[in-house]
Short mmCIF file of C-alpha atoms and ligand atoms in Angstrom, two decimals:
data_model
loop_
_atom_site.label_atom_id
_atom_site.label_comp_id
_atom_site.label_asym_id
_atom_site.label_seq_id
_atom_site.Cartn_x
_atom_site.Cartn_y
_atom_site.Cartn_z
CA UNK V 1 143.26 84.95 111.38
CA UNK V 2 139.73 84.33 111.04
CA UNK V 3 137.52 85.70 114.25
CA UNK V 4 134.30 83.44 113.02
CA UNK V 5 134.23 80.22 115.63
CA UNK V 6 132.89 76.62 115.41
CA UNK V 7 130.52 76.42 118.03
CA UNK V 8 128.58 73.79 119.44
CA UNK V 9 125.44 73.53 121.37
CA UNK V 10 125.19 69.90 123.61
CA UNK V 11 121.61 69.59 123.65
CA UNK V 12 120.36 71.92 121.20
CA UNK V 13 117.13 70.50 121.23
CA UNK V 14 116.25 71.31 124.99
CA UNK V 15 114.07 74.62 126.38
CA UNK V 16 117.60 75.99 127.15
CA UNK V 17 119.64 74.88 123.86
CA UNK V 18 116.76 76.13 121.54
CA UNK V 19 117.00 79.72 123.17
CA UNK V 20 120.65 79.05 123.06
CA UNK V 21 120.05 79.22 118.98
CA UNK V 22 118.01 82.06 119.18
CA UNK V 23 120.76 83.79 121.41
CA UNK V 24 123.49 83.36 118.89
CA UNK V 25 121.90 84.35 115.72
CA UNK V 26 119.82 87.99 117.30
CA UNK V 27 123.22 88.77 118.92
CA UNK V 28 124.97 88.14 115.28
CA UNK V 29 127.61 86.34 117.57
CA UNK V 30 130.58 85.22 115.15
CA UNK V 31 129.72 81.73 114.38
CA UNK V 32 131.43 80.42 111.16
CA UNK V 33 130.11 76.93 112.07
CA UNK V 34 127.47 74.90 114.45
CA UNK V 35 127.41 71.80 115.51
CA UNK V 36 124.03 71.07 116.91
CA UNK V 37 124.19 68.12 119.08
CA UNK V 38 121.22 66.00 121.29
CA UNK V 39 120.75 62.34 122.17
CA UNK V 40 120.64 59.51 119.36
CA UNK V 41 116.27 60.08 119.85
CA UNK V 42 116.98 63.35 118.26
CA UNK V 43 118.84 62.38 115.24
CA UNK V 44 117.04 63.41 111.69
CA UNK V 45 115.95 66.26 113.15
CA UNK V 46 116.98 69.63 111.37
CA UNK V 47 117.23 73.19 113.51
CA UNK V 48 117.37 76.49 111.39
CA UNK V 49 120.03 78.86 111.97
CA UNK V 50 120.28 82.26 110.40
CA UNK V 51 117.94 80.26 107.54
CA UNK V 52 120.20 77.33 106.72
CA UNK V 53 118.86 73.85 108.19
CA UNK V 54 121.43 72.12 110.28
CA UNK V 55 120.85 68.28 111.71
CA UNK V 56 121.49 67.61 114.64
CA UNK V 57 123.77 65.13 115.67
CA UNK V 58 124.13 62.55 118.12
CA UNK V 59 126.30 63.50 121.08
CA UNK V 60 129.61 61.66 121.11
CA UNK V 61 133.50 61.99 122.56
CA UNK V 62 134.42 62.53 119.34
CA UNK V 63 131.95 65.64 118.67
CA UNK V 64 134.08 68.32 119.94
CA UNK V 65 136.88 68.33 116.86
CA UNK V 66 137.61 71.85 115.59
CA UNK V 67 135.46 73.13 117.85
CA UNK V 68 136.75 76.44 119.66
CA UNK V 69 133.65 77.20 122.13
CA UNK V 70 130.88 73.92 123.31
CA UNK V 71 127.54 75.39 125.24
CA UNK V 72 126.79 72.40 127.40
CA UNK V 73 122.78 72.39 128.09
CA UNK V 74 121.55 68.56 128.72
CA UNK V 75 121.90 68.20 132.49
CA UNK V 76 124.85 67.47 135.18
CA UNK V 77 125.61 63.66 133.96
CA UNK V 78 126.05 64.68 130.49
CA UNK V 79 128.63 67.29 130.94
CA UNK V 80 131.06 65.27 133.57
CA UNK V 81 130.44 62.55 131.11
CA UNK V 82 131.09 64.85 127.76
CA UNK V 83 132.72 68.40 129.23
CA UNK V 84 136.26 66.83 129.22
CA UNK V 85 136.44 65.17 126.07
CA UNK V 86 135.38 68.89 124.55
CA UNK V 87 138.30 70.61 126.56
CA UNK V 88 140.87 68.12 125.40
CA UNK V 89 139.95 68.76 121.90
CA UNK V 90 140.96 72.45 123.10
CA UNK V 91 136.91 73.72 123.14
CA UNK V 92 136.47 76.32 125.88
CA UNK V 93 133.10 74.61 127.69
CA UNK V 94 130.29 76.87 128.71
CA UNK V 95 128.49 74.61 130.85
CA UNK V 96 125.24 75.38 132.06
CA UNK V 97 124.75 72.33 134.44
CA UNK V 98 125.57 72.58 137.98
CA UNK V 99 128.28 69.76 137.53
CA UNK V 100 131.35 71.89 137.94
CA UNK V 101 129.84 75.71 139.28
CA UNK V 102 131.31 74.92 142.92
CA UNK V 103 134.85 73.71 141.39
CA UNK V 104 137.63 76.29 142.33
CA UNK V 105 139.29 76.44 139.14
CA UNK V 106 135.82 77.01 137.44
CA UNK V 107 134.74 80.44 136.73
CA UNK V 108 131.13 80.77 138.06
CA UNK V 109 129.86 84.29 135.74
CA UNK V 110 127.57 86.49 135.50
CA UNK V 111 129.12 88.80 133.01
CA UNK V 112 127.44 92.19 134.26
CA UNK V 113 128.41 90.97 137.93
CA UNK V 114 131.86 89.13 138.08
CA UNK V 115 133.07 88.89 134.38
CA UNK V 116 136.61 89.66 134.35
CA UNK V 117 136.19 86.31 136.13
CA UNK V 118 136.45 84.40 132.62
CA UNK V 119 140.00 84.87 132.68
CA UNK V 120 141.07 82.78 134.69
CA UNK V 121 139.89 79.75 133.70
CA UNK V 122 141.07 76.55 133.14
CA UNK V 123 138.66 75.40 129.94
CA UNK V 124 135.52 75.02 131.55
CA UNK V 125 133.38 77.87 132.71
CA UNK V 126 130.12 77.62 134.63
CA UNK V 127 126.77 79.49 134.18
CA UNK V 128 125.28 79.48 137.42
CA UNK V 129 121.79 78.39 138.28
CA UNK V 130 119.22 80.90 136.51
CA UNK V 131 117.36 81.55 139.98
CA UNK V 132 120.75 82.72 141.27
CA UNK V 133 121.35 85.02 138.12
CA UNK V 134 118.06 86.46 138.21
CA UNK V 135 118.49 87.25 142.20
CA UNK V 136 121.84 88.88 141.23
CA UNK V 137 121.26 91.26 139.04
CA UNK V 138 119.06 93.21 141.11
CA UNK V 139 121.61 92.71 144.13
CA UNK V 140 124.77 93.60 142.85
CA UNK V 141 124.14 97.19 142.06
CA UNK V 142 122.93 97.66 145.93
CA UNK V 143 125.96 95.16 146.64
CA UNK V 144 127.97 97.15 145.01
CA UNK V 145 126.33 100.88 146.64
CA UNK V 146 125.82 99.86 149.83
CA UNK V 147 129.15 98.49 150.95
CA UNK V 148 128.48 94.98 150.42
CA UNK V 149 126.14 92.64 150.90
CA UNK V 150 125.75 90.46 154.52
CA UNK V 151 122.31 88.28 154.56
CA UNK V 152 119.58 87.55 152.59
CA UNK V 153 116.50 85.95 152.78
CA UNK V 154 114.62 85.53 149.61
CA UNK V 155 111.40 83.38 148.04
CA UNK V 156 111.32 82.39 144.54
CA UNK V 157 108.30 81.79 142.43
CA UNK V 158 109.54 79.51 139.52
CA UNK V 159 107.98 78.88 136.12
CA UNK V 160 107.67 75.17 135.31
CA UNK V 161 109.86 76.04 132.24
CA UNK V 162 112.27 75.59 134.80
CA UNK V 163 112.33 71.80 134.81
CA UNK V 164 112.68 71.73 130.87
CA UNK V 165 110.51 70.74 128.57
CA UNK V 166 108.75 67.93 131.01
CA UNK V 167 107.71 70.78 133.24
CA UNK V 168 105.68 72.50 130.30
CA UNK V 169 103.96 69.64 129.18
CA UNK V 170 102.96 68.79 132.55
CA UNK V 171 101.23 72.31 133.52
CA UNK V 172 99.38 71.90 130.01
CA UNK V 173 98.21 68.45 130.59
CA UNK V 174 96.92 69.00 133.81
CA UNK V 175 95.48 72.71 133.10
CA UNK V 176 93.93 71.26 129.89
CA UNK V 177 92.37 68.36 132.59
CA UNK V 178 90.83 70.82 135.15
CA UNK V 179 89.54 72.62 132.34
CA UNK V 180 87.36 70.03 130.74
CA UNK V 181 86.56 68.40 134.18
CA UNK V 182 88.51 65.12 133.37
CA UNK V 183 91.39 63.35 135.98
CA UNK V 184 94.34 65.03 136.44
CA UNK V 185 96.46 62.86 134.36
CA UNK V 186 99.84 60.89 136.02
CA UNK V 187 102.46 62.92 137.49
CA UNK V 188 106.10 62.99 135.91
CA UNK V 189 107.68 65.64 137.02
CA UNK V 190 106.51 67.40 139.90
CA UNK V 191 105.49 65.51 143.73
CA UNK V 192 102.04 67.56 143.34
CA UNK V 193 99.56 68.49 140.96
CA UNK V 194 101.10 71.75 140.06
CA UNK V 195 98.09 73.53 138.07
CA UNK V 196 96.02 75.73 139.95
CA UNK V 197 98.52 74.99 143.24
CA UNK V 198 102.18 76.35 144.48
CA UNK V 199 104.75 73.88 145.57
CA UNK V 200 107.21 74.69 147.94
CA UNK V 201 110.20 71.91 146.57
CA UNK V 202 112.41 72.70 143.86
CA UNK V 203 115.41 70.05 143.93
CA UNK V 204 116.09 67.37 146.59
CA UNK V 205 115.50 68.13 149.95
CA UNK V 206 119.05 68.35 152.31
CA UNK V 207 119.97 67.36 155.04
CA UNK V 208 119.86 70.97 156.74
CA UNK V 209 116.15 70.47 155.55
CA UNK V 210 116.63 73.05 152.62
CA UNK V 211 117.11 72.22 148.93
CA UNK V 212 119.99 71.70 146.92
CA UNK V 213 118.15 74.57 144.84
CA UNK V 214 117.82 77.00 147.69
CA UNK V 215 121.74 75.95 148.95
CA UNK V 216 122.43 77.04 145.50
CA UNK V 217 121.73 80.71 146.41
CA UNK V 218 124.15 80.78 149.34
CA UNK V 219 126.98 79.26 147.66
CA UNK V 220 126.82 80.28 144.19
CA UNK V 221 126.07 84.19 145.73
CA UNK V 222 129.07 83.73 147.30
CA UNK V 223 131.49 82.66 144.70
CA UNK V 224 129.59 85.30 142.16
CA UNK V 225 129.59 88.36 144.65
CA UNK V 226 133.29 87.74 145.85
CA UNK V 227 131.33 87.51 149.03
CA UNK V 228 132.92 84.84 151.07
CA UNK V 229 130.63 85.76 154.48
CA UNK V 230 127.27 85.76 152.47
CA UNK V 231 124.59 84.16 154.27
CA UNK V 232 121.53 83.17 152.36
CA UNK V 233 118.26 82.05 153.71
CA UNK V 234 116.03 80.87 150.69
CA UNK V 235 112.18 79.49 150.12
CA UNK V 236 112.09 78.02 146.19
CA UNK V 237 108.71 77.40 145.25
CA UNK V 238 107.19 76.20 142.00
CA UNK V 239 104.23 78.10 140.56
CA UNK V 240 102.42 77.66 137.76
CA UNK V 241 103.91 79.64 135.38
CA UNK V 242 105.01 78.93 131.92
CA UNK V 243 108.00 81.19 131.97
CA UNK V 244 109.96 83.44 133.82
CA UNK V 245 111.04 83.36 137.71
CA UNK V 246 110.28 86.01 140.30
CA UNK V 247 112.54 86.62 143.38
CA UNK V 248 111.00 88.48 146.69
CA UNK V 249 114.56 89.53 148.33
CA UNK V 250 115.22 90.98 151.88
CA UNK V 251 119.02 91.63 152.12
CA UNK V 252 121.04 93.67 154.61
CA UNK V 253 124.01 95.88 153.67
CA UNK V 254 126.80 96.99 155.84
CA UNK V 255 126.01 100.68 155.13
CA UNK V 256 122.76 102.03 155.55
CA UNK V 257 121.16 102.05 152.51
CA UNK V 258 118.35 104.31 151.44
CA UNK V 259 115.39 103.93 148.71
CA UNK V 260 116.58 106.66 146.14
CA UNK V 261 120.11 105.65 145.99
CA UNK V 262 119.00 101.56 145.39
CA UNK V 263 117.21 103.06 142.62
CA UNK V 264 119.87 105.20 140.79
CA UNK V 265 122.04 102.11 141.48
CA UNK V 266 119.81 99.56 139.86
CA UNK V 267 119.41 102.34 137.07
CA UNK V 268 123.02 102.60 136.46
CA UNK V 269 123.82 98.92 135.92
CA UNK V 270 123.49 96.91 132.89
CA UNK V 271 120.97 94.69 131.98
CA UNK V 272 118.48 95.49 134.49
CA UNK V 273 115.67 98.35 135.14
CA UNK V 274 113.33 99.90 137.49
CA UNK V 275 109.68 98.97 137.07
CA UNK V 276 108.49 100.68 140.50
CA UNK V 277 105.54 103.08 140.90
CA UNK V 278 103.05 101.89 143.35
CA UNK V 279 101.80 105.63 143.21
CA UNK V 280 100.56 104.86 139.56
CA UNK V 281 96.76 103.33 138.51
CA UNK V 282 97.60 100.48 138.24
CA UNK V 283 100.59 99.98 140.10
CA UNK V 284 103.66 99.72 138.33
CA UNK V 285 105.73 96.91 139.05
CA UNK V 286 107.28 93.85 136.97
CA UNK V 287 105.86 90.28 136.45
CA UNK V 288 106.91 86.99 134.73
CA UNK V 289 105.05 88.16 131.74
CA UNK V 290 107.05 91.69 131.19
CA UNK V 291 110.05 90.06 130.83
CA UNK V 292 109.17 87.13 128.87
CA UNK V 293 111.31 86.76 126.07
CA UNK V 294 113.19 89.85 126.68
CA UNK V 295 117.05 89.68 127.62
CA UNK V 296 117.08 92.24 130.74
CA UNK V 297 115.60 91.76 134.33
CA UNK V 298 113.36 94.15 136.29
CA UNK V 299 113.34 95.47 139.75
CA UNK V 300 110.38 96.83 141.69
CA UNK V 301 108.86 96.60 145.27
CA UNK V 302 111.82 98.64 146.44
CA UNK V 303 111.63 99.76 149.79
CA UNK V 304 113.04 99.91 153.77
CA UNK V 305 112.91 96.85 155.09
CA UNK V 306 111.12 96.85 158.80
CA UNK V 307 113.05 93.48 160.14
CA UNK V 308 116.69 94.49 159.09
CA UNK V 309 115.80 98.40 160.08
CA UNK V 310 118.33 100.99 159.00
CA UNK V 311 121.07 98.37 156.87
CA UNK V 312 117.97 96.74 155.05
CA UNK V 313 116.24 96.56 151.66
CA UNK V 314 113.50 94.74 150.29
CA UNK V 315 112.77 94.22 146.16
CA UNK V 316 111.21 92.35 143.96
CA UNK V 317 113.34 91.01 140.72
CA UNK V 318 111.85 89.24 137.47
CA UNK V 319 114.10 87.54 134.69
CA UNK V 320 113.21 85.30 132.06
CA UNK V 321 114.88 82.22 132.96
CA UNK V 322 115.39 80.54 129.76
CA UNK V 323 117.41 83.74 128.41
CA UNK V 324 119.06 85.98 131.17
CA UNK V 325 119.17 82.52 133.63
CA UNK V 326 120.79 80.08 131.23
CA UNK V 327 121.09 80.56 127.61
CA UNK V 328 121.32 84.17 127.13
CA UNK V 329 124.21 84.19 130.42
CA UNK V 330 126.01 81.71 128.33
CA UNK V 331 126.28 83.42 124.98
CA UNK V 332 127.42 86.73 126.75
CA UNK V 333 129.99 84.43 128.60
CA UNK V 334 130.97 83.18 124.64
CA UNK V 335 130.69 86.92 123.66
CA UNK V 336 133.36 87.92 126.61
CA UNK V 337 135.56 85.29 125.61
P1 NAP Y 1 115.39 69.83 128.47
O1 NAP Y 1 114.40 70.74 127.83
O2 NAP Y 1 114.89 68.60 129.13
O3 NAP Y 1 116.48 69.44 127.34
C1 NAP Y 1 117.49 68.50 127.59
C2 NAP Y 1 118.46 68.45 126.41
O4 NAP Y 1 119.48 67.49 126.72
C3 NAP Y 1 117.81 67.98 125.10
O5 NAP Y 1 118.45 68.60 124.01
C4 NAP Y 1 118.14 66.49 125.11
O6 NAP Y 1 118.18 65.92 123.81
C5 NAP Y 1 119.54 66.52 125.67
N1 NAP Y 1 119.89 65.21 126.20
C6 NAP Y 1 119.24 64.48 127.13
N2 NAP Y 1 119.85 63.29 127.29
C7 NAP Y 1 120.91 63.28 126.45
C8 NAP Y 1 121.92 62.32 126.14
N3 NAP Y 1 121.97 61.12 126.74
N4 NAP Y 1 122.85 62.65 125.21
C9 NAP Y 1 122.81 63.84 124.57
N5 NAP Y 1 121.86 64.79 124.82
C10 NAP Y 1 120.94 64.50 125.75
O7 NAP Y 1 116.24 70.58 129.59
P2 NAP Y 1 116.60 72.15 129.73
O8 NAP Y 1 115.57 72.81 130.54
O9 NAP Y 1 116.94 72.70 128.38
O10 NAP Y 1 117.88 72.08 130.66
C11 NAP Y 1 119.16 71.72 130.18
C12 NAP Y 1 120.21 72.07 131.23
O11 NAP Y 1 120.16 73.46 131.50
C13 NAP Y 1 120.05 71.38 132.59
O12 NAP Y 1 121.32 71.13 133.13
C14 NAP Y 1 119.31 72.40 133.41
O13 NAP Y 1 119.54 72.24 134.80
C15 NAP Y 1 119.97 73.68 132.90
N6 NAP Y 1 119.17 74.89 133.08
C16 NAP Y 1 117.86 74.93 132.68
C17 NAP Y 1 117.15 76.10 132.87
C18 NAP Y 1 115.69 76.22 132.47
O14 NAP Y 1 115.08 77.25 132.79
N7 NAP Y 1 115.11 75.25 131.78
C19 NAP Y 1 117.74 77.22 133.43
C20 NAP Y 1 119.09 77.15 133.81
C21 NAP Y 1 119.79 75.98 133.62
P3 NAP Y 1 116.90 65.11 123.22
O15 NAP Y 1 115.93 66.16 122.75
O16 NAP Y 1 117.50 64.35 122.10
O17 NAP Y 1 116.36 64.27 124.32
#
């Protein structure tokens, strides 16, 4: 029996779909056809895979034929629309949306965290949301090391590539304005000019008077970690960054942890280093840029906490959020399936 899959990327022409492309052909995953699929705007368009130009289709119920495994990257509404009509055509969905992450039959994976997770699923599997991921693969190892985790409090600094393409062309616009002394042109996607300026609102604001982005850390970290007490306390802010999210993490263990042993701990786990000499000229420690376009995530900043005392850490974690916190998580997910 063949071992070469027909796979299919719904919206393949997004920040996260493209990378999803890239993903697929520099891991040599076993593709023996791609369906490349966007909204009826995108139709004519071609997309080149392993040198062959594919169109791109419009996305349709009837998409999802012969397909064994359908990467789902063009928002929530899309995949509750589209998601089932791909699992009754017996696709396994990868769905990087937050439509179905919180659904108990739903795998939520990280595959160096929770993978043997995948197996019990139900045709739909969830790739959870990338400032989650990125958070997560510096705290699992000390998760893991120290006994488990009990509370975090953590502040993201989010590149704009976040919010898709929009974001990008927004921070552009406005940088290109400021830099040739002209008006700031109209806002689309952010509430504030977001060039030259941090914005502390990622997502809708909640009830509780967090976001649903920052809720996303307590519940997701939960579901991931196998962690069912996890409390998470969480700032999201936007900066402006093209690409790549930082995390600034506080968490407390139930064993005392200690400096050295976080270290050979972060060491020892896949898909994620130690970038931490503050000793060094310059410092050594790891920003959006170092992991730009690179597949693992970096640690640094590593060191006793004063608040949490003797069962508390504090670190610094960088991931590129268009690979390691969406389309990268997703292909592995493909890969483990
Ligand atoms: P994006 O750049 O705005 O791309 C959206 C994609 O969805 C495009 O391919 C678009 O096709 C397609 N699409 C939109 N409306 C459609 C419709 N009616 N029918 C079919 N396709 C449609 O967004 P993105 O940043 O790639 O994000 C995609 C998803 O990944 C979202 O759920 C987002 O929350 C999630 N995610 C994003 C990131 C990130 O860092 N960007 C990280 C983790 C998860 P057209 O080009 O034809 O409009």
């Amino acid at each position: 029996m063949s071992q070469l899959k027909h796979v299919a990327i719904a919206g393949a022409t997004g920040a996260v779909g493209v990378e999803m492309l890239k993903c697929l052909e520099q891991r040599d995953f076993p593709v023996g056809k791609l369906s490349l699929l966007a909204s009826a705007r995108s139709v004519g368009k071609t997309m080149t895979f392993r040198g062959e130009e594919i169109p791109v289709q419009e996305l349709t119920p009837e998409s999802f034929k012969g397909v064994d495994i359908a990467l789902f990257s063009a928002g929530g509404g899309i995949s509750k629309e589209f998601a089932p009509h791909a699992v009754a055509c017996n696709a396994v969905v990868i769905d990087n949306s937050s439509a179905f992450r919180m659904e108990p039959e739903v795998p939520l994976v990280v595959p160096e965290v929770n993978g043997a997770d995948v197996k019990g699923h139900a045709g739909i599997i969830a790739n959870p949301n990338c400032t989650t991921i990125i958070t997560l693969m510096g705290l699992n190892p000390l998760h893991q090391a120290f006994g488990g985790v009990q509370r975090i409090i953590a502040s993201s600094y989010q590149a704009v590539s976040g919010s898709g393409a929009q974001g990008i062309i927004e921070l552009e616009a406005q940088n290109k304005a400021l830099a040739l002394g002209e008006p700031i042109p109209e806002r689309k996607v952010y509430p504030h000019q977001i060039a030259s300026n941090v914005i502390p609102h990622v997502d809708v604001f909640l009830d509780n008077g967090y976001t649903k982005e920052e809720m996303k850390m307590h519940f997701e970290g939960r579901k991931i970690l196998h962690a069912p007490n996890l409390v998470a306390s969480v700032t999201c802010v936007r900066v402006p960054v093209y690409r790549s999210h930082a995390v600034a993490v506080t968490a407390e263990f139930t064993n005392p942890p200690s400096v050295e042993a976080a270290r050979l701990a972060i060491t020892s786990a896949p898909g994620v280093h130690v970038v931490d000499d503050v000793t060094a000229q310059p410092a050594k420690y790891p920003t959006p840029l170092d992991v730009t376009n690179g597949d693992d995530c970096l640690v640094g900043r590593i060191r006793r906490d004063l608040v949490f005392a003797e069962r508390g850490l504090t670190f610094w974690v960088v991931g590129d959020q268009i690979r390691k916190g969406a389309a990268l998580n997703a292909v592995q997910i493909g890969e483990l399936l």
